[in-house]
Coordinates of C-alpha atoms and ligand atoms in Angstrom, one line a residue:
X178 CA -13.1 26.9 -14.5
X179 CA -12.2 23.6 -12.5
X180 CA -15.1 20.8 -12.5
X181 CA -14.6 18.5 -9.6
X182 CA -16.5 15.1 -10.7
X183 CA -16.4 11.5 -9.2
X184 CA -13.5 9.3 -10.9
X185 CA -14.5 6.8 -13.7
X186 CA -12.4 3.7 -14.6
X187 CA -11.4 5.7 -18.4
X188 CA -9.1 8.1 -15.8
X189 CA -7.0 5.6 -14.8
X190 CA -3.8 6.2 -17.2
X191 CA -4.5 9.9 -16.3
X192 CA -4.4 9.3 -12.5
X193 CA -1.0 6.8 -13.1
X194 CA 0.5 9.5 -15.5
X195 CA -0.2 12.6 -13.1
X196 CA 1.4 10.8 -9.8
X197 CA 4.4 10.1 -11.6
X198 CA 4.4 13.8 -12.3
X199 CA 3.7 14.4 -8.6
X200 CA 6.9 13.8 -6.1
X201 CA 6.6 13.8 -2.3
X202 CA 9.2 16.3 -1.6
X203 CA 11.4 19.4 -1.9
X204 CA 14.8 19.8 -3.8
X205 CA 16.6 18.0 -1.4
X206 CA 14.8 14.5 -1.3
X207 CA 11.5 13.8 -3.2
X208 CA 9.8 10.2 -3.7
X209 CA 7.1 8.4 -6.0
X210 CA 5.6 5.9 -6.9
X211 CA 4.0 4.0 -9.9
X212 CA 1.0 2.1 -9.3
X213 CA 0.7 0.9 -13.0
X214 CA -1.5 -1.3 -14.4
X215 CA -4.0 -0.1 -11.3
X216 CA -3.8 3.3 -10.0
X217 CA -7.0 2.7 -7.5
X218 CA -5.7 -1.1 -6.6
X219 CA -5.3 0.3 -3.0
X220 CA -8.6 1.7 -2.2
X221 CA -10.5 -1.7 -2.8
X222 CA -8.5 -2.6 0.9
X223 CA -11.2 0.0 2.6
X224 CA -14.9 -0.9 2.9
X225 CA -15.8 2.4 1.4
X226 CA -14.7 5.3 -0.8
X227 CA -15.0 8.0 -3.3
X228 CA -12.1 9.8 -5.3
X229 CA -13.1 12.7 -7.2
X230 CA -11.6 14.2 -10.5
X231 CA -10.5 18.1 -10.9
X232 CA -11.1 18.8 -15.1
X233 CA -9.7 22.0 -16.0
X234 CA -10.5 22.5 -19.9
X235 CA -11.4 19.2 -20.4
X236 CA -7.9 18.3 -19.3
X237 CA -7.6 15.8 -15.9
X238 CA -5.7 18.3 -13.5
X239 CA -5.3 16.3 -10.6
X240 CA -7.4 14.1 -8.4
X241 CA -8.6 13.3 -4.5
X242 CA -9.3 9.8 -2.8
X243 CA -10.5 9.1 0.8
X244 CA -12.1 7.0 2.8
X245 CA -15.2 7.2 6.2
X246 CA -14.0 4.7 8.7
X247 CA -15.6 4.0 12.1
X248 CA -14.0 3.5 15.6
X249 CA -14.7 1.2 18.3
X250 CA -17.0 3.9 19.8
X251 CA -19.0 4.2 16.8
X252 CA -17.1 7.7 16.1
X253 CA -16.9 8.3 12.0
X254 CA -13.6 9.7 11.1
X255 CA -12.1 10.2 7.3
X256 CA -8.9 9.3 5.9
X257 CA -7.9 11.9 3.0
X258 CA -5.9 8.8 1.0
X259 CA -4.3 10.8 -1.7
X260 CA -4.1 14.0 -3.5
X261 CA -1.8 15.2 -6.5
X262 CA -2.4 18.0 -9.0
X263 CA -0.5 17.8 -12.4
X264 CA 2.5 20.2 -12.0
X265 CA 1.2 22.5 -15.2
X266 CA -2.5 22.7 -12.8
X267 CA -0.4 23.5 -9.5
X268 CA -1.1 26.8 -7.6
X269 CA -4.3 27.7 -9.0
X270 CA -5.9 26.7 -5.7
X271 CA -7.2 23.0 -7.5
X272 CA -5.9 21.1 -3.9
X273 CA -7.7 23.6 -2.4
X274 CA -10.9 23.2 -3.8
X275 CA -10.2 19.3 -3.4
X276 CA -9.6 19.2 0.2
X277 CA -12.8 21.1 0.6
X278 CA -14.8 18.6 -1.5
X279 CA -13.7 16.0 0.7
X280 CA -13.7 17.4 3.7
X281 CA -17.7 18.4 2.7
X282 CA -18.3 15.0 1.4
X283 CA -16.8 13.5 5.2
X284 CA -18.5 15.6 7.1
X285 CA -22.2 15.3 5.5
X286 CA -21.4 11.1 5.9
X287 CA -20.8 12.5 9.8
X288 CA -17.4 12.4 10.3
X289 CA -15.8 14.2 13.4
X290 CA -12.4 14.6 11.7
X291 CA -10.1 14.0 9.0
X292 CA -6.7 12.9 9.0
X293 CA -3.6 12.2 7.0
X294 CA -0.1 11.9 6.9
X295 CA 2.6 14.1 4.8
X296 CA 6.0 13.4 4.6
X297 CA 8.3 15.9 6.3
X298 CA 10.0 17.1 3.6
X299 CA 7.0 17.3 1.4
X300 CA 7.0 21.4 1.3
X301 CA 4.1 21.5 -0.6
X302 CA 1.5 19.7 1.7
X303 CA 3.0 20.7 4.7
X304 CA 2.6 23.9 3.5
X305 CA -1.6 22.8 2.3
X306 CA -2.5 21.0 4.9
X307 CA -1.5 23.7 7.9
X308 CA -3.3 26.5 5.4
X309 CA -6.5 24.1 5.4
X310 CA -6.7 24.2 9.2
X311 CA -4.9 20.5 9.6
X312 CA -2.3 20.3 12.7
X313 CA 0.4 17.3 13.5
X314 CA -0.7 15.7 16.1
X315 CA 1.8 13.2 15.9
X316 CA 4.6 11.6 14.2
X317 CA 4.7 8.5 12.0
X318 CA 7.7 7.1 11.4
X319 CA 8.9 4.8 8.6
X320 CA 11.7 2.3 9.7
X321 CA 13.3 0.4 7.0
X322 CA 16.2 -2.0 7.4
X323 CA 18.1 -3.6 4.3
X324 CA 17.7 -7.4 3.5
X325 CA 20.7 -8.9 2.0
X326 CA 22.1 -11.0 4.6
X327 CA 21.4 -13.8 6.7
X328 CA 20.4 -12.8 10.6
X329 CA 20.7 -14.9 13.6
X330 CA 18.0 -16.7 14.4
X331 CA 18.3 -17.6 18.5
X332 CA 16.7 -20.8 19.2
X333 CA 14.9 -19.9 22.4
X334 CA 11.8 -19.4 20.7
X335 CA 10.6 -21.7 18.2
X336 CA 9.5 -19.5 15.4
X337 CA 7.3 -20.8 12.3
X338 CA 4.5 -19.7 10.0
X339 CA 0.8 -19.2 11.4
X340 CA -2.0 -21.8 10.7
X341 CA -5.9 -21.3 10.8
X342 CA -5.4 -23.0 14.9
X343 CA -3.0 -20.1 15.6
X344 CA -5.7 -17.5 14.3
X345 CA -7.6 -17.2 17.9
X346 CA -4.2 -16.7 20.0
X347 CA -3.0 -14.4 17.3
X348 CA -6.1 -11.8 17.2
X349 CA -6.0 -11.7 21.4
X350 CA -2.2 -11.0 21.2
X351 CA -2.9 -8.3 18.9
X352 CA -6.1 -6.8 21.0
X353 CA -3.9 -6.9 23.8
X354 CA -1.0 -5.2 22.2
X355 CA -3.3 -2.4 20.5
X356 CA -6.3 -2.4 23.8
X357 CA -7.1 1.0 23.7
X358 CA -5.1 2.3 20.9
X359 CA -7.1 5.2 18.8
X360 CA -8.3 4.0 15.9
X361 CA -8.0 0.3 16.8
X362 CA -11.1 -1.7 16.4
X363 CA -10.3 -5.1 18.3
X364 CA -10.1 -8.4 15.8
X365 CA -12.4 -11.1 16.1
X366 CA -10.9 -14.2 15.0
X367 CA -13.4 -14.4 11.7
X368 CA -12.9 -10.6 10.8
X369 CA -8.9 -11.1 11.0
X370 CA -9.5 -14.4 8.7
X371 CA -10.9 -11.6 6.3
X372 CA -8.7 -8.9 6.4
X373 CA -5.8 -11.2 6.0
X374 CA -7.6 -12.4 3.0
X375 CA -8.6 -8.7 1.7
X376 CA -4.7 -7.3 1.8
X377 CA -3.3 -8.3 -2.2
X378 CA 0.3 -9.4 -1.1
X379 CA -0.6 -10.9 1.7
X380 CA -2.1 -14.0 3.6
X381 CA -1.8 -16.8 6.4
X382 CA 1.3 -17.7 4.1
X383 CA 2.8 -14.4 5.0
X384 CA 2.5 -14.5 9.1
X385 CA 4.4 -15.8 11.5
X386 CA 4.8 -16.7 15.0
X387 CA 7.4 -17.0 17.6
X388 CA 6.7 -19.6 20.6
X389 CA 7.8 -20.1 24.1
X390 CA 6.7 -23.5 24.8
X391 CA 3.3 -23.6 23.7
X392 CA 2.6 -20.1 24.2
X393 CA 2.4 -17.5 20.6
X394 CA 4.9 -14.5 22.3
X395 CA 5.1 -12.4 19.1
X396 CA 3.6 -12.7 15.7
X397 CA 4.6 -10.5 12.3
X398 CA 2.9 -10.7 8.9
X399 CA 4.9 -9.3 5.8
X400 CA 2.4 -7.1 2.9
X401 CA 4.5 -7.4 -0.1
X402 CA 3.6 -3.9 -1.4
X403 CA 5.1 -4.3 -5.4
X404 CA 1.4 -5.8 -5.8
X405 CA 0.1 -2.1 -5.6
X406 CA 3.1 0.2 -6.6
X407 CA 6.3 0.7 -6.5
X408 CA 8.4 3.4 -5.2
X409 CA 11.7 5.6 -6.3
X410 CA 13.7 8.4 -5.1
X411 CA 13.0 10.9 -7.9
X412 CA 15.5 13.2 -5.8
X413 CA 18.0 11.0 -3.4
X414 CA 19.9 12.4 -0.8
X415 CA 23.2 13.5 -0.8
X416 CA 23.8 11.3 1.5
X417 CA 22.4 8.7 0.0
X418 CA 23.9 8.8 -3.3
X419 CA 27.7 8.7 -1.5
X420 CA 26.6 5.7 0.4
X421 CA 25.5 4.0 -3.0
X422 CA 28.9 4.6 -4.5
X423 CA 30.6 3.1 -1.5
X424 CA 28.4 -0.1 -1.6
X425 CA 28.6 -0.3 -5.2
X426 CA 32.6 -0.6 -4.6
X427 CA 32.3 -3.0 -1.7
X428 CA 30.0 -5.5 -3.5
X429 CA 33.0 -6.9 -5.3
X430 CA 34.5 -7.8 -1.7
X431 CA 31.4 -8.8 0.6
X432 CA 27.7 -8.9 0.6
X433 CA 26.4 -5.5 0.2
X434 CA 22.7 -4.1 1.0
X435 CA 21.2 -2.9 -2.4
X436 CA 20.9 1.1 -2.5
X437 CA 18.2 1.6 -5.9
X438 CA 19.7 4.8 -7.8
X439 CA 17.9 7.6 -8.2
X440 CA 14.8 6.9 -10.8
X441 CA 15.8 3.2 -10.0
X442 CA 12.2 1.4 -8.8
X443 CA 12.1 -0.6 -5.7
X444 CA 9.5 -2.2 -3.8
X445 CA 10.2 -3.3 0.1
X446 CA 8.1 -6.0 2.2
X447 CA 5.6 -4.0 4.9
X448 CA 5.9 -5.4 8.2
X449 CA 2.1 -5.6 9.2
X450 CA 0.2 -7.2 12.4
X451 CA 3.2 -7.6 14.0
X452 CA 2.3 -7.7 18.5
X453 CA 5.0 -9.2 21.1
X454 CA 3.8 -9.9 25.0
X455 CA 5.4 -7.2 26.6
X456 CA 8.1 -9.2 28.6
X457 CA 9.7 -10.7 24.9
X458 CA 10.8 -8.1 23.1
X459 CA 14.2 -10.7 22.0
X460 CA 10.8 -13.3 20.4
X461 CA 10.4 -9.7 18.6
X462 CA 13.9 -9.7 17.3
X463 CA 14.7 -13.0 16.2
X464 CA 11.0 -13.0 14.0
X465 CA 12.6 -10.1 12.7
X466 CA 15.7 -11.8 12.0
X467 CA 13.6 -14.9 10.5
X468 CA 11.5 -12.7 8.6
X469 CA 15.1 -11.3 7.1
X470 CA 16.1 -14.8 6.5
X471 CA 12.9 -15.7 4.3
X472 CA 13.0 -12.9 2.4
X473 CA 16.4 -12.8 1.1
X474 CA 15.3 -14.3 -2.5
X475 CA 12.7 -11.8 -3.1
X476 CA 13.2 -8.9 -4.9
X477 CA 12.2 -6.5 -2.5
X478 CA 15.2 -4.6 -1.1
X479 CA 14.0 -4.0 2.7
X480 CA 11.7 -4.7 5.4
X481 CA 9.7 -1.4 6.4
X482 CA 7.7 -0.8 9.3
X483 CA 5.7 2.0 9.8
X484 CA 4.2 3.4 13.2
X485 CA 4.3 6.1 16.3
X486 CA 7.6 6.5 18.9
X487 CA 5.4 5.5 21.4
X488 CA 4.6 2.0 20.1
X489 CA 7.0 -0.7 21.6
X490 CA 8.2 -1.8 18.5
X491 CA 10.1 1.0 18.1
X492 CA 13.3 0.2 20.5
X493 CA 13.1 -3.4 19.0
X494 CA 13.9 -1.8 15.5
X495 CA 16.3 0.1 16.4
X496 CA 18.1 -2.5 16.6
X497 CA 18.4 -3.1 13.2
X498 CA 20.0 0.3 12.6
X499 CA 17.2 1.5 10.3
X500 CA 17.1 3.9 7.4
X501 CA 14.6 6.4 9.6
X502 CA 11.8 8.6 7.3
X503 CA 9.1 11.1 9.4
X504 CA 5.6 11.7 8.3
X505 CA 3.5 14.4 10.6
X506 CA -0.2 12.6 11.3
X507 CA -2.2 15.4 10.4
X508 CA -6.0 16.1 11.9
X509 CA -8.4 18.5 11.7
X510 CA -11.6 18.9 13.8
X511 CA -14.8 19.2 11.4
X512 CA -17.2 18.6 14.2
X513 CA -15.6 22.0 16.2
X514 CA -14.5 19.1 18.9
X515 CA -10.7 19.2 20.4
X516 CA -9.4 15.8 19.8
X517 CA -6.2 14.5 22.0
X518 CA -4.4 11.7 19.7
X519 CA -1.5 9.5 21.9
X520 CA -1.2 6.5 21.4
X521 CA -2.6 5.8 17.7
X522 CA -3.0 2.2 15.9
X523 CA -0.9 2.7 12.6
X524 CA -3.7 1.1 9.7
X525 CA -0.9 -0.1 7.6
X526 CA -3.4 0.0 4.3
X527 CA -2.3 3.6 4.9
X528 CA 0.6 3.2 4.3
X529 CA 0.9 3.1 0.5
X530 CA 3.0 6.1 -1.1
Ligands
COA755 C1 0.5 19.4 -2.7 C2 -0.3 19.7 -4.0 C3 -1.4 18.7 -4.1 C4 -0.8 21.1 -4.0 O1 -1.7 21.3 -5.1 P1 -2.1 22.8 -5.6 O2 -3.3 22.7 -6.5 O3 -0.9 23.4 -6.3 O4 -2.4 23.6 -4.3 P2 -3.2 25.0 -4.1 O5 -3.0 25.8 -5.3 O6 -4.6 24.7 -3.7 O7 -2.4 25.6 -2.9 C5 -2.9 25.8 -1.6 C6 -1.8 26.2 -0.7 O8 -0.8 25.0 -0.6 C7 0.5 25.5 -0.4 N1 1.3 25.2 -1.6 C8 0.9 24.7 -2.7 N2 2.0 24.4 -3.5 C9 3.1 24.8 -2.8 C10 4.5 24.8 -3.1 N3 5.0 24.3 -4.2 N4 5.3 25.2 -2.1 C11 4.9 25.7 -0.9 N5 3.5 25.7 -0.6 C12 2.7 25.3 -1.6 C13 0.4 27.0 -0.3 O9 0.2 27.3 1.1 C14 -0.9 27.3 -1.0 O10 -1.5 28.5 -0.6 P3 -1.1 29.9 -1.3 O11 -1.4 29.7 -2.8 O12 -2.0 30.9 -0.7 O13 0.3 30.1 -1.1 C15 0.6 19.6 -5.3 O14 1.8 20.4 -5.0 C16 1.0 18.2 -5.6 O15 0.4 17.5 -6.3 N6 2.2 17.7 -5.0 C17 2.7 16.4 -5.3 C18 1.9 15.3 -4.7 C19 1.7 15.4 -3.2 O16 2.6 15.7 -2.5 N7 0.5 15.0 -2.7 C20 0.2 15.1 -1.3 C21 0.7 13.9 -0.6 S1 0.4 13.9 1.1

């Protein structure tokens, strides 16, 4: 008999335990992460939340977080966070009964839908979240290029970290970049001071701008995520482990990126707030290339961006020939309304394995 309760502090070296037990993936290419000493760190980002505990036998079988946020319109929606079962607990229907519990929980709170986002080769909640009723409405991607070298930096922008002054020119370049984006609930320049300030990993000290004459063009923060987990391919890619071996050869010769072996733990630097006028994608690039530049000391191995094909950020990065991952945007409707999702603003607190 599974009891579903609301999480205490005492489960947290359950919760880290069970994720590491939990891959995202299938035999082909599976990834996770360890969030130790916190396993909840990420939620306090969110202004509200609940994660509730499956007990089978007075054993911690697995576990559920999400979150109620609120549009521009006033429209509630829910964010299902996370979910993992422990493998010995798996297929006995315990994801089943904690999607439910959420999705009750959501829609008593008056929530019109839930959403989430699975990675593609994650067989297992594909497979859940398309029995539950969810459907991709559309596609997250993960781009992540390697930092190991230095980047040109073109000097026809003038390119520099943000100040408090900057903060007002900052929050209308990214309302203008985002204005009418789902999900995107414009910045005043007080309640970007506090999100800035709410991130762990992040701050004014992380942001930057790129200037034509007087005039902020494009501006990029960096999240350095290794202050909530850190992440490893628990199954890498054939592909992946050849490419490896090859780099592991040429780093005797040149400068080489840094490819983690399987196991091996890595943490990357999330490109966050990032917005460019729409006639500079080049000030795009070369903060890019600066970002590269002041990261190359860290330990981080990459710079990741995460977002939709429709956003323009997306032909800037290609660019940077990056390492490409897909994760389907899930919905599902738990008001009975039809809901069309195109352009979408990517919360990057989301994006935390
Ligand atoms: C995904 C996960 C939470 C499912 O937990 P679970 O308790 O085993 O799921 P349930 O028993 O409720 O299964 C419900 C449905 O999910 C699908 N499913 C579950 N496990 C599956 C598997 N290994 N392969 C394919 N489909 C699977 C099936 O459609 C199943 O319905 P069925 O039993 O009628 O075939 C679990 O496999 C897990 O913890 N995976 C690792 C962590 C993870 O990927 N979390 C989600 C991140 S988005």
């Amino acid at each position: 008999m599974t009891l579903l309760r609301p999480f205490v502090e005492e489960d947290n070296s359950d919760l880290l335990e069970i994720e590491k037990l939990c891959p995202h993936g299938n035999d082909k290419i599976a990834e996770s992460a360890d969030k130790s000493p916190n396993a909840v760190a990420r939620y306090d980002m969110y202004d509200n939340w609940k994660i509730y505990v499956a007990v089978e036998n007075d054993r911690t079988a697995g576990w559920i977080g999400w979150t109620l946020k609120e549009d521009v319109n006033g429209t509630k929606y829910g964010y299902l966070i996370e979910i993992a079962v422990h493998p010995q607990f798996q297929k006995h229907g315990i994801a089943t009964e904690l999607m439910t519990k959420a999705e009750d929980d959501l829609r008593e709170n008056g929530a019109s839908y839930a959403y989430g986002y699975v990675f593609e080769e994650n067989d297992a909640s594909n497979a859940l979240c398309k029995k539950l009723g969810y459907e991709i409405v559309n596609e997250m991607q993960l781009n992540a290029f390697f930092t190991y070298k230095q980047r040109n930096v073109s000097d026809d922008f003038s390119i520099r970290l943000a100040d408090n002054e900057d903060i007002p020119d900052i929050v209308n370049l990214l309302n203008e970049y985002h204005e009418g984006w789902a999900n995107f609930v414009p910045y005043t320049p007080e309640s970007f001071e506090a999100h800035i300030k709410r991130v762990p990993g992040y701050g004014l000290d992380k942001l930057w701008i790129a200037l034509s004459g007087e005039k902020i063009v494009a501006c990029a923060g960096l999240w350095d995520v290794s202050t909530i987990y850190r992440m490893c391919y628990t199954k890498e890619p054939a592909s992946m482990k050849i490419y490896g071996a090859l780099l592991n050869f040429l780093k005797h010769f040149t400068n080489v990126p840094k490819i983690p072996a399987e196991n091996e733990f890595f943490t990357n630097q999330t490109m966050v707030d990032y917005a460019f006028v729409p006639e500079a994608p080049d000030a795009m690039e070369n903060l890019i290339n600066y970002m590269n530049n002041a990261t190359l000391d860290l330990e981080s191995i990459s710079i990741a961006a995460m977002f939709f094909s429709d956003d323009p950020l997306f032909p800037v990065l290609q660019r940077f020939k990056p390492f490409v991952e897909k994760w389907g945007f899930y919905q599902k409707s738990l008001d009975g309304e039809d809901r069309k999702f195109e352009l979408i603003y990517p919360d990057f607190r989301d994006f935390v394995l």
